[in-house]
Amino acid sequence: MNELLEVTNLTKSFQLHAGLFAQADQRVYALGGVDLTLRTGETYGLVGESGSGKTTLARTLVQLEAHERGTIRYLSSDGSAWEVRRGDRRNLERYRQEVRYVFQDPSSSLDPRMTVGDLLTIGARQRTRGKDRAGLVARAREGLDHVGLRASDWDRRPSEFSGGQRQRIALARALVTRPRLLICDEVVSALDVSVRGQILELLLDLKNRFGLSMVFIAHDLDVVAYMADRVGVLYGGRMMEEAPSRLLVEKPLHPYTKLLFDSAPGAGIRSRETSAQKLTPTRALTGCPFAPRCPLVIDRCRTEIPLPRAVGPQSGRLVACHRVEAE
Amino acid sequence: MNSLWRRLFRRPLAWGSLVVLVILYLAMSLCEFLAPYDPNHLFEGHSDLPPNLIWYSPQEGLGPQVQTVALVNGVTREYVRVRGEYTPVKFFVPTDPVKLWGVIPLPFHLFGTDYGRDPAGKAQPVFVMGTDNLGRDVFSRILYGSRISLTIGFVGVFISLGLALIFGGLAGYYGGIWDWIIMRLCEFIILIPGLYLILFLRSILSDHMDTGQSYMLITVILSFVGWPGTARMIRGMVHAVKRQDFVSNAQLESMPSLVILFRHIVPQMSSILILSVTLGVPGFILGETALSYLGLGIVDPAVSWGSMINRDATSVSNLLSFPWLFAPGIFLVIVTLAFNFLGELLRDWADPNWKETA
Ligand SMILES: Nc1ncnc2c1ncn2[C@@H]1O[C@H](COP(=O)(O)OP(=O)(O)O)[C@@H](O)[C@H]1O
Ligand SMILES: [Mg+2]
């Protein structure tokens, strides 16, 4: 194994809240078997409308949610590979230092009652039982510098910062454990349009400086294409298409990707759609999840799940569609 | 912590409150030394005496002293001053032997007069805050009474709030079987009727200890059964907070659950916890006066502010004729205000959105 992360057939469903009048065991199938490979040093982009399972995929990658089926294999920094599981606590702890999840909204992922200094160091302080405090503080301060915050921000609290600065704090926090992979879940969606660009540049800068790999999630295809080397398009918990970002932008093949491009940037497609909930299958899939909206739908799409197939020679493009011919 | 101190100094009210409370608690701990007399000593012929400490007389000059008084009307308890008879107030006066905290023998009190020790028999006792209708020194009684009044609230609040935090926190955070067990325990304890528990405890305790001790014990026992309501509230809040992203974030950083619970979740409830403490402490002091109505409070020879208020300061005629008997009430008000001002500071300090106004 020489890929950083190898995800196969990742499956996750949620039980809908069992209220008094709720039907027993109603589920949403947020992930219906996703395959994904992440190479070392690569930025992998994930796009999809909201409700397509992007966050669920990211949270499963760091095991905030335990997956039901499938495997996540990780090639750790010492060259050993292991399977990421909830039960494997020792490895999981290390994995979570090397793979950091950056939340969408920094105002909820940073404890509002802590100072920046505490936020950056509390996790590591617990882990090291207070040893090497000075080294830790030095590293955290360095991190502040890397994300473009000032040393005097150390004693301030998140509420004293703007949204963009808060996201910088969140990034500094992620850097403290010297990660190899950042999973950035819509890290600019909660921010002002005016500061999005700066945060994206910062991400690119950090990636170069520390040689990070990255999973970059957004619902805006343009942003993802700008950031990522390869892009996966998610719909209804299934991967529709995966291709190097330049190829994808030049020539989208899957009908859903085309639709995404037509309606870019982002907002249009969602307003036409009723709600995110509708998009997530509530029954185990029997066909293509996109079939109900697909302009090219045929009977086969409803009865047979299209598997990702390589399309085009050596292009590295995978398309899961019955209607796209293998070239 | 630094910023807390900085804020403290910027707020005169909070700062003053802290000073007042420190003084009161110091006085409480040293009351045997500071109080000139035993709280239950009856000064014959001195009942219902107004405060008699003065600072100047032509005869003695400047300095603390006491002017001798004579009773002119035994019905209205009216006194007149006797011209030319003064007793100087001295420091470090040897008087009746007392033991600090019941252990260390003290050779003297902080201040007093030669009353009872001067051969001419003219010296008068000093009553900084007057005496009650039995001729007991109100000032000494307030000092001794603070032993109960200033601790009972803390003991009560901290036991019940501590238990509520632990049980509510665990139930809310871990959920599942823990939640079930703790909630059933709460329901069971809530079913115990408080008043009857007090009556019952009082009846079995009163034979062995004075009312002060048994009241303390009752408070402790009551707070051991008084936590379930708060625990349920805290459980609900923990439920809400634990779904927040910063808790997930902490979990991703492999923080131990207890650290997450007490560093990330409990602080989110700090305003309500601080409020519980600052309201609870005076609440417990006043609660005692309420119980006194039922004859379950503190009665002589034990002394507390609540019992003094209840005994001397609950009738208007008493207050009009002998206003100094309201002194324990003033102390109670001061303590209540001080706790509230300090609590306000702590609350603002804990508030994430509160910015220092320069
Ligand atoms: N904890 C959960 N409980 C129930 N349903 C959930 C939960 N998390 C996600 N879902 C559902 O899974 C689907 C995918 O959600 P998500 O992964 O957040 O999508 P995205 O991030 O692409 O917008 C949605 O329909 C959402 O309602
Ligand atoms: Mg999302």
XYZ file of C-alpha atoms and ligand atoms in Angstrom:
713
model
C 0.000 0.000 0.000
C 1.506 3.304 -0.965
C -1.475 5.594 -0.966
C -2.044 7.728 2.104
C -5.653 6.798 2.497
C -7.604 4.030 0.860
C -11.319 3.981 1.364
C -13.408 1.162 0.001
C -17.141 0.697 -0.004
C -17.750 3.119 2.855
C -21.336 2.823 4.008
C -23.176 4.775 6.638
C -26.834 5.266 7.407
C -28.552 7.175 10.168
C -31.625 6.263 12.061
C -34.109 9.083 11.855
C -35.177 10.353 15.199
C -37.649 8.011 16.782
C -40.394 10.298 17.981
C -43.749 9.127 19.240
C -45.299 9.154 15.790
C -42.209 8.237 13.843
C -42.207 5.062 11.875
C -40.005 2.435 13.390
C -36.528 2.215 11.979
C -36.650 4.881 9.343
C -33.184 5.474 7.988
C -31.354 7.833 5.717
C -28.584 6.312 3.674
C -26.001 9.074 3.803
C -23.183 7.033 2.293
C -23.989 4.165 -0.014
C -20.587 2.626 -0.622
C -17.913 5.157 -1.461
C -14.471 4.308 -2.835
C -11.744 6.869 -2.635
C -7.967 6.932 -2.743
C -5.838 9.750 -1.526
C -2.239 9.976 -2.607
C 0.404 11.500 -0.408
C 0.744 15.219 -1.008
C -2.416 15.419 -3.043
C -5.440 17.625 -2.551
C -8.595 15.696 -3.149
C -11.688 17.770 -3.732
C -15.201 16.642 -2.899
C -18.220 18.399 -4.343
C -21.910 17.801 -4.117
C -25.052 19.585 -3.132
C -25.820 19.797 0.509
C -27.193 16.513 1.731
C -25.044 14.510 -0.652
C -23.021 13.061 2.213
C -19.819 15.123 2.117
C -19.774 15.900 5.804
C -20.729 12.375 6.677
C -17.855 11.084 4.588
C -15.418 13.463 6.273
C -16.668 12.677 9.750
C -16.418 8.985 9.029
C -12.852 9.428 7.855
C -11.880 10.703 11.295
C -14.282 8.276 12.954
C -16.538 10.859 14.503
C -19.100 8.518 12.984
C -18.417 4.826 12.867
C -19.008 3.350 9.424
C -21.244 0.353 8.956
C -19.469 -1.344 6.118
C -16.307 -0.786 4.189
C -12.748 -0.080 5.219
C -10.485 2.896 5.690
C -6.813 2.039 5.389
C -4.200 4.542 6.411
C -0.494 4.572 5.674
C 1.026 6.114 8.758
C 4.141 8.235 8.980
C 6.306 5.315 10.110
C 5.411 3.324 7.017
C 3.032 0.898 8.648
C -0.488 0.658 7.325
C -3.506 -0.046 9.429
C -7.222 -0.086 9.269
C -8.926 2.837 10.955
C -11.533 1.576 13.368
C -13.315 2.923 16.399
C -12.165 0.066 18.587
C -8.459 0.452 17.869
C -7.871 3.218 20.383
C -4.103 3.435 20.358
C -3.792 3.710 16.601
C -6.846 5.904 16.386
C -5.327 8.430 18.740
C -2.242 8.664 16.596
C -4.272 8.722 13.413
C -6.242 11.665 14.710
C -3.078 13.599 15.317
C -1.822 12.989 11.819
C -5.218 13.483 10.219
C -6.968 16.634 11.375
C -10.541 17.543 10.664
C -11.292 21.243 10.238
C -14.917 22.050 10.895
C -17.128 24.110 8.687
C -18.067 26.756 11.209
C -15.244 27.980 13.453
C -17.617 29.772 15.769
C -18.976 26.439 16.890
C -15.833 24.345 16.685
C -13.904 26.638 19.046
C -15.004 26.686 22.647
C -16.199 30.289 23.092
C -15.048 30.390 26.686
C -11.429 29.548 26.096
C -8.608 31.803 25.113
C -6.744 31.150 21.895
C -3.771 29.880 23.871
C -5.891 27.335 25.697
C -7.657 26.278 22.534
C -4.388 25.559 20.816
C -2.724 23.705 23.640
C -5.385 21.973 25.713
C -5.541 18.852 23.602
C -1.808 18.296 23.526
C -1.520 19.169 27.196
C -3.859 16.321 27.999
C -2.013 13.939 25.794
C 1.416 14.695 27.178
C 0.185 14.975 30.756
C 1.659 18.435 31.041
C 5.184 17.492 30.039
C 7.147 19.754 27.725
C 4.793 22.605 28.252
C 7.258 25.167 26.988
C 7.851 23.312 23.733
C 4.151 22.987 23.195
C 3.501 26.658 23.771
C 6.332 27.547 21.427
C 4.877 25.311 18.749
C 1.414 26.765 19.223
C 2.743 30.300 18.984
C 4.566 29.373 15.842
C 1.284 28.021 14.517
C -0.390 31.340 15.211
C 2.296 32.984 13.160
C 1.891 30.531 10.297
C -1.802 31.285 9.967
C -1.201 35.020 10.057
C -2.335 35.859 13.559
C -0.395 37.964 16.009
C 1.287 36.785 19.181
C -0.877 39.200 21.144
C -3.931 37.218 20.095
C -2.888 34.451 22.478
C -5.000 35.686 25.394
C -8.050 36.696 23.440
C -11.219 34.710 23.025
C -12.857 33.607 19.762
C -15.637 36.153 20.075
C -13.088 38.919 19.683
C -12.195 37.765 16.173
C -13.878 37.938 12.818
C -15.061 34.790 11.091
C -12.001 34.562 8.892
C -9.673 34.994 11.835
C -11.540 32.326 13.722
C -11.025 29.923 10.885
C -7.332 30.797 11.085
C -7.385 29.883 14.760
C -9.001 26.585 13.868
C -6.259 25.944 11.334
C -3.548 26.853 13.839
C -5.131 24.400 16.220
C -5.021 21.685 13.623
C -1.364 22.420 12.928
C -0.328 21.929 16.543
C -0.183 18.151 16.210
C 1.895 18.402 13.017
C -0.700 16.706 10.812
C -0.028 15.088 7.452
C -3.563 15.309 6.198
C -6.124 18.059 6.673
C -9.764 17.327 6.063
C -11.354 20.689 5.366
C -15.127 20.526 5.390
C -16.534 23.609 3.659
C -14.116 25.730 5.618
C -15.044 28.876 3.750
C -18.801 28.417 3.455
C -19.506 30.102 6.776
C -17.284 33.046 5.920
C -17.797 36.366 4.248
C -17.226 36.225 0.531
C -14.529 38.863 0.896
C -12.305 36.736 3.124
C -12.835 33.386 1.419
C -10.012 34.009 -0.997
C -7.575 34.756 1.802
C -8.384 31.554 3.625
C -8.024 29.537 0.425
C -4.626 31.123 -0.203
C -3.660 30.358 3.379
C -4.617 26.721 2.878
C -2.473 26.502 -0.241
C 0.365 28.173 1.601
C 0.142 25.777 4.556
C -0.068 22.850 2.213
C 3.162 23.843 0.502
C 4.971 24.796 3.643
C 4.215 21.594 5.530
C 3.796 19.223 2.642
C 0.243 18.489 3.660
C -2.201 16.275 1.915
C -5.736 17.546 1.925
C -9.313 16.542 1.471
C -11.075 19.704 0.430
C -14.845 19.727 0.578
C -17.145 22.359 -0.862
C -20.450 22.549 -2.637
C -19.030 25.021 -5.105
C -17.395 23.243 -8.021
C -15.259 26.217 -9.044
C -13.672 26.528 -5.636
C -12.965 22.822 -5.492
C -11.494 22.778 -8.953
C -9.249 25.661 -7.997
C -7.984 23.970 -4.863
C -7.835 20.297 -5.734
C -5.680 18.068 -7.876
C -8.435 15.525 -8.218
C -12.116 15.979 -7.669
C -14.815 13.530 -6.673
C -18.449 14.372 -7.292
C -20.799 13.005 -4.686
C -24.518 12.551 -5.064
C -26.901 10.739 -2.753
C -24.018 9.114 -0.949
C -22.437 7.671 -4.105
C -19.448 8.831 -6.096
C -20.732 9.946 -9.509
C -17.525 10.957 -11.152
C -13.922 11.335 -10.212
C -11.272 13.021 -12.348
C -8.239 15.284 -12.248
C -9.718 18.700 -11.723
C -8.559 20.138 -15.049
C -10.137 17.291 -16.953
C -13.331 17.635 -15.011
C -13.604 21.336 -15.659
C -12.790 20.987 -19.341
C -15.116 18.141 -20.021
C -17.541 16.910 -17.411
C -18.924 13.537 -18.451
C -21.472 12.517 -15.891
C -24.903 14.099 -16.379
C -24.876 15.221 -12.766
C -21.496 16.908 -13.079
C -22.765 18.712 -16.153
C -25.769 19.855 -14.191
C -23.487 21.084 -11.425
C -21.471 23.092 -13.922
C -24.528 24.508 -15.602
C -25.856 25.780 -12.355
C -22.578 26.961 -10.931
C -21.892 28.834 -8.819
C -23.549 26.677 -6.240
C -26.673 28.490 -5.269
C -28.809 27.860 -8.334
C -28.966 24.138 -8.129
C -30.072 24.146 -4.565
C -32.875 26.596 -5.029
C -34.344 24.368 -7.689
C -34.105 21.427 -5.349
C -36.611 21.193 -2.540
C -34.450 20.225 0.392
C -31.294 18.432 1.300
C -33.260 15.714 3.026
C -34.990 14.835 -0.226
C -31.663 14.241 -1.851
C -30.504 11.626 0.611
C -31.963 8.187 -0.125
C -34.283 6.824 2.520
C -34.136 3.319 1.123
C -31.147 1.210 0.292
C -30.231 1.972 -3.286
C -31.441 -0.219 -6.075
C -30.253 1.990 -8.882
C -28.472 5.231 -9.581
C -29.387 7.830 -6.907
C -29.426 10.515 -9.586
C -31.906 8.667 -11.782
C -34.981 10.660 -10.661
C -33.402 13.908 -11.834
C -31.337 12.633 -14.718
C -32.238 13.897 -18.202
C -30.732 10.772 -19.790
C -32.388 8.236 -17.530
C -33.222 4.758 -18.881
C -34.830 1.805 -17.164
C -31.528 0.243 -16.390
C -30.564 3.236 -14.230
C -33.360 2.435 -11.815
C -32.625 -1.227 -11.440
C -28.863 -1.450 -11.527
C -26.411 0.627 -9.523
C -23.813 1.998 -11.920
C -20.305 1.236 -10.735
C -17.420 3.645 -11.252
C -15.604 2.723 -14.468
C -12.446 4.130 -15.916
C -13.253 6.311 -18.879
C -10.616 7.349 -21.352
C -7.126 5.948 -21.522
C -4.857 6.792 -18.601
C -6.896 9.817 -17.784
C -7.523 8.755 -14.227
C -11.178 9.492 -14.730
C -13.880 7.332 -13.197
C -17.522 7.706 -14.088
C -20.452 5.878 -12.529
C -23.077 6.097 -15.226
C -24.734 3.611 -17.548
C -25.101 6.249 -20.224
C -21.489 7.293 -20.485
C -19.617 5.120 -22.908
C -16.232 3.786 -21.989
C -13.966 5.242 -24.607
C -6.812 34.248 35.934
C -4.842 37.346 35.153
C -7.693 38.967 33.361
C -9.985 38.178 36.271
C -7.753 40.172 38.606
C -7.523 42.997 36.139
C -11.267 43.138 35.883
C -11.633 42.959 39.618
C -9.559 46.082 40.120
C -11.535 47.955 37.512
C -14.746 47.452 39.398
C -14.913 49.203 42.726
C -18.084 47.389 43.741
C -16.685 43.939 43.127
C -13.384 44.876 44.631
C -15.058 46.321 47.723
C -17.245 43.242 48.011
C -14.230 41.023 48.003
C -12.606 43.071 50.752
C -15.790 43.006 52.820
C -16.161 39.271 52.454
C -12.538 38.599 53.295
C -12.864 40.731 56.416
C -16.091 39.038 57.446
C -14.692 35.568 56.948
C -11.500 36.462 58.800
C -13.577 37.872 61.629
C -15.642 34.722 61.623
C -12.608 32.521 61.998
C -11.166 34.656 64.794
C -14.422 35.410 66.574
C -13.285 34.200 70.006
C -10.513 36.748 69.898
C -12.467 39.605 68.326
C -15.656 39.300 70.316
C -15.281 40.974 73.692
C -17.789 38.726 75.431
C -19.324 35.329 75.408
C -22.409 35.424 73.168
C -24.576 34.052 75.929
C -23.298 36.091 78.840
C -26.157 37.993 80.444
C -25.205 41.466 81.626
C -27.555 42.169 84.445
C -28.943 45.662 84.423
C -27.782 46.208 80.873
C -30.589 44.762 78.822
C -31.817 46.643 75.743
C -28.890 48.997 76.017
C -28.108 51.063 72.901
C -24.570 51.012 71.500
C -22.402 52.764 74.048
C -19.007 53.165 72.415
C -17.939 56.812 72.084
C -14.742 58.374 70.864
C -14.321 61.587 72.837
C -14.989 62.999 76.259
C -13.514 66.038 78.009
C -12.348 63.802 80.793
C -10.680 60.964 78.942
C -9.828 62.856 75.772
C -9.785 61.256 72.349
C -10.049 57.491 72.306
C -12.553 54.658 72.552
C -14.457 54.765 75.782
C -17.798 54.043 77.363
C -19.990 56.448 79.261
C -21.816 55.016 82.223
C -25.612 54.987 81.901
C -28.414 54.626 84.366
C -31.843 53.131 83.801
C -34.591 55.696 84.300
C -37.636 53.846 83.006
C -37.828 50.099 83.471
C -40.870 49.760 81.200
C -39.646 51.578 78.098
C -36.058 50.643 78.927
C -34.890 54.222 78.775
C -31.348 55.035 79.837
C -29.643 58.331 80.592
C -25.960 59.066 80.535
C -24.167 59.728 83.781
C -22.064 62.826 83.545
C -18.395 62.499 84.172
C -18.237 58.711 84.396
C -16.268 57.138 81.627
C -14.598 53.778 81.200
C -11.736 53.612 78.719
C -11.762 50.778 76.201
C -8.461 48.893 76.228
C -6.863 46.538 73.835
C -5.749 43.019 74.660
C -7.783 42.784 77.803
C -7.566 39.619 79.813
C -11.089 38.432 80.423
C -12.935 35.208 80.800
C -10.819 32.375 79.441
C -11.785 31.352 75.906
C -10.223 28.954 73.493
C -9.708 29.830 69.852
C -11.547 27.194 67.779
C -12.089 25.468 71.097
C -8.440 24.449 71.176
C -5.917 27.249 71.643
C -6.344 29.055 74.982
C -6.445 32.819 74.535
C -5.125 34.961 77.382
C -7.025 38.031 76.167
C -9.575 39.472 73.764
C -8.841 42.122 71.201
C -10.593 44.808 73.204
C -12.697 45.284 76.292
C -12.940 47.248 79.497
C -12.046 46.628 83.100
C -15.664 45.729 83.841
C -15.772 43.161 86.626
C -12.096 43.528 87.326
C -11.784 47.034 88.636
C -11.803 47.318 92.424
C -14.070 50.369 92.535
C -16.715 48.483 90.564
C -17.360 51.497 88.370
C -16.110 50.230 85.041
C -18.746 49.538 82.414
C -18.813 46.837 79.710
C -18.537 47.966 76.087
C -21.382 47.170 73.697
C -20.451 48.170 70.163
C -23.883 47.281 68.844
C -25.909 47.396 72.006
C -27.542 44.527 73.834
C -30.688 42.506 73.430
C -33.493 42.143 75.946
C -31.535 39.632 78.004
C -28.513 41.894 78.185
C -26.357 39.971 75.727
C -23.799 41.766 73.601
C -25.163 41.988 70.055
C -21.729 42.499 68.525
C -20.346 39.337 70.095
C -23.442 37.450 69.085
C -23.097 38.578 65.471
C -19.491 37.450 65.412
C -20.278 34.066 66.880
C -23.403 33.801 64.776
C -21.392 34.209 61.591
C -19.834 30.836 62.321
C -23.097 29.260 61.279
C -24.484 31.923 58.977
C -21.458 32.383 56.764
C -20.668 28.707 56.388
C -24.070 27.106 56.121
C -24.790 28.590 52.708
C -21.479 27.494 51.301
C -21.733 24.035 52.726
C -25.268 23.668 51.484
C -24.694 25.113 48.039
C -21.479 23.283 47.401
C -22.721 19.902 48.443
C -25.945 20.092 46.497
C -24.501 21.865 43.466
C -21.456 19.608 43.451
C -23.597 16.492 43.484
C -25.900 17.971 40.867
C -22.943 18.739 38.626
C -21.400 15.324 38.960
C -24.594 13.333 38.553
C -26.236 15.608 36.009
C -23.006 15.867 34.064
C -22.387 12.144 33.947
C -25.970 11.357 33.043
C -26.015 13.942 30.298
C -22.623 13.160 28.865
C -22.539 9.389 28.931
C -26.250 8.793 28.512
C -27.401 5.199 28.167
C -27.412 3.066 31.245
C -25.767 5.757 33.407
C -28.439 8.189 32.460
C -31.123 5.682 33.331
C -29.678 4.793 36.718
C -29.055 8.390 37.761
C -32.467 9.577 36.639
C -34.193 6.819 38.585
C -32.108 7.764 41.619
C -33.212 11.382 41.190
C -36.834 10.397 41.026
C -36.485 8.321 44.136
C -34.860 11.141 46.082
C -37.366 13.714 44.886
C -40.067 11.581 46.446
C -38.635 12.120 49.931
C -40.704 14.889 51.552
C -38.275 17.525 52.770
C -40.192 18.941 55.684
C -40.814 15.562 57.240
C -37.220 14.646 56.744
C -36.246 17.752 58.719
C -38.719 16.933 61.484
C -37.506 13.393 61.628
C -33.819 14.299 61.647
C -34.387 16.971 64.205
C -36.142 14.633 66.556
C -33.412 12.050 66.456
C -30.576 14.567 66.561
C -31.735 16.992 69.219
C -30.841 14.756 72.134
C -27.181 14.670 71.347
C -26.151 18.119 70.177
C -27.089 21.757 70.397
C -29.312 23.299 67.766
C -26.402 24.892 65.912
C -24.676 21.583 65.325
C -27.822 19.733 64.490
C -28.874 22.502 62.120
C -25.543 22.240 60.349
C -26.002 18.521 60.063
C -29.534 18.935 58.797
C -28.348 21.363 56.144
C -25.743 18.883 55.032
C -28.261 16.084 54.887
C -30.770 18.288 53.093
C -28.233 19.222 50.487
C -27.460 15.565 50.014
C -31.063 15.052 49.009
C -31.560 18.471 47.417
C -29.568 17.989 44.235
C -31.872 16.049 41.886
C -33.783 19.055 40.562
C -30.616 20.868 39.615
C -29.062 17.659 38.352
C -31.895 17.237 35.855
C -31.467 20.766 34.644
C -27.739 20.290 34.239
C -28.280 17.010 32.438
C -30.479 18.777 29.935
C -27.894 21.470 29.344
C -25.099 18.942 28.962
C -27.234 17.167 26.399
C -27.478 20.329 24.377
C -23.842 21.320 24.700
C -22.352 17.948 23.928
C -23.686 18.049 20.383
C -21.670 21.132 19.640
C -18.730 20.960 17.306
C -16.189 21.995 19.883
C -16.986 18.895 21.875
C -16.434 16.736 18.786
C -13.245 18.638 18.227
C -12.078 17.825 21.735
C -12.958 14.187 21.201
C -10.875 14.195 18.059
C -7.996 15.471 20.144
C -8.387 12.373 22.325
C -9.205 14.314 25.438
C -10.463 12.157 28.282
C -14.225 12.367 28.736
C -13.960 13.856 32.181
C -11.729 16.640 30.905
C -14.180 17.345 28.118
C -17.024 17.372 30.589
C -15.395 19.715 33.058
C -13.273 21.902 30.790
C -15.595 22.283 27.820
C -19.139 21.478 28.848
C -19.512 22.644 32.430
C -18.018 26.109 31.724
C -20.812 26.714 29.217
C -23.178 26.624 32.166
C -21.093 28.925 34.308
C -23.552 31.794 34.469
C -26.259 29.609 35.850
C -23.870 27.929 38.272
C -22.526 31.239 39.537
C -26.073 32.457 39.899
C -26.946 29.375 41.928
C -24.084 30.042 44.293
C -24.620 33.763 44.742
C -28.333 33.309 45.306
C -27.949 30.084 47.220
C -25.632 31.353 49.920
C -27.956 34.077 51.232
C -30.860 31.778 50.508
C -29.580 29.248 52.980
C -29.029 31.956 55.608
C -32.596 33.158 55.192
C -33.950 29.643 54.976
C -32.941 29.220 58.542
C -35.168 32.083 59.666
C -38.054 30.432 57.887
C -37.408 27.194 59.687
C -37.265 29.096 62.941
C -40.945 29.845 62.551
C -41.603 26.150 62.709
C -39.424 25.860 65.739
C -36.892 23.962 63.672
C -34.306 26.685 63.435
C -31.519 27.606 65.733
C -32.453 28.468 69.307
C -30.432 29.484 72.361
C -27.768 28.809 73.321
C -26.684 28.399 69.706
C -26.646 31.645 67.784
C -26.855 32.636 64.125
C -27.868 35.729 62.207
C -31.087 34.127 61.157
C -32.043 33.280 64.700
C -31.140 36.784 65.886
C -33.273 38.377 63.190
C -36.073 36.016 63.919
C -35.897 36.585 67.638
C -35.349 40.352 67.871
C -36.050 42.039 64.583
C -39.393 40.718 63.437
C -41.688 43.170 65.184
C -42.027 46.796 64.209
C -42.285 48.039 67.781
C -39.076 46.278 68.664
C -37.306 47.841 65.704
C -38.592 51.306 66.515
C -37.588 51.149 70.147
C -34.358 49.217 69.736
C -33.125 49.809 66.199
C -29.661 48.391 66.920
C -31.224 44.952 67.130
C -31.465 45.080 63.355
C -27.676 44.903 63.079
C -27.628 41.222 62.021
C -30.085 42.127 59.270
C -27.651 44.722 57.970
C -24.886 42.171 58.002
C -27.093 39.806 56.064
C -27.842 42.481 53.476
C -24.175 43.335 53.137
C -23.182 39.719 52.670
C -25.942 39.152 50.140
C -24.956 42.206 48.139
C -21.283 41.346 48.291
C -21.918 37.866 46.963
C -24.041 39.279 44.196
C -21.494 41.857 43.106
C -18.758 39.260 43.087
C -21.017 36.845 41.263
C -21.726 39.483 38.667
C -18.031 39.944 38.069
C -17.488 36.219 37.741
C -20.406 35.930 35.387
C -19.106 38.644 33.125
C -15.679 37.148 33.274
C -17.052 33.789 32.198
C -19.169 35.309 29.457
C -17.449 34.682 26.135
C -18.985 37.712 24.510
C -18.157 40.167 27.188
C -15.496 42.609 26.186
C -13.474 44.732 28.528
C -14.456 48.326 28.325
C -11.210 50.188 28.458
N -26.315 12.545 12.851
C -27.217 12.419 11.851
N -28.430 11.904 12.106
C -29.343 11.780 11.125
N -29.141 12.123 9.851
C -27.947 12.650 9.538
C -26.922 12.834 10.511
N -25.845 13.377 9.906
C -26.171 13.521 8.610
N -27.436 13.091 8.392
C -28.123 13.065 7.087
O -27.231 12.545 6.146
C -27.378 13.234 4.919
C -26.046 13.714 4.455
O -25.660 14.797 5.225
P -24.240 15.507 5.121
O -23.187 14.472 5.130
O -24.194 16.531 6.191
O -24.317 16.208 3.717
P -23.464 17.415 3.148
O -22.320 17.655 4.088
O -23.027 16.951 1.796
O -24.376 18.555 3.057
C -28.371 14.356 5.139
O -29.617 13.967 4.625
C -28.452 14.470 6.628
O -29.727 14.834 7.011
Mg -21.768 19.475 5.107
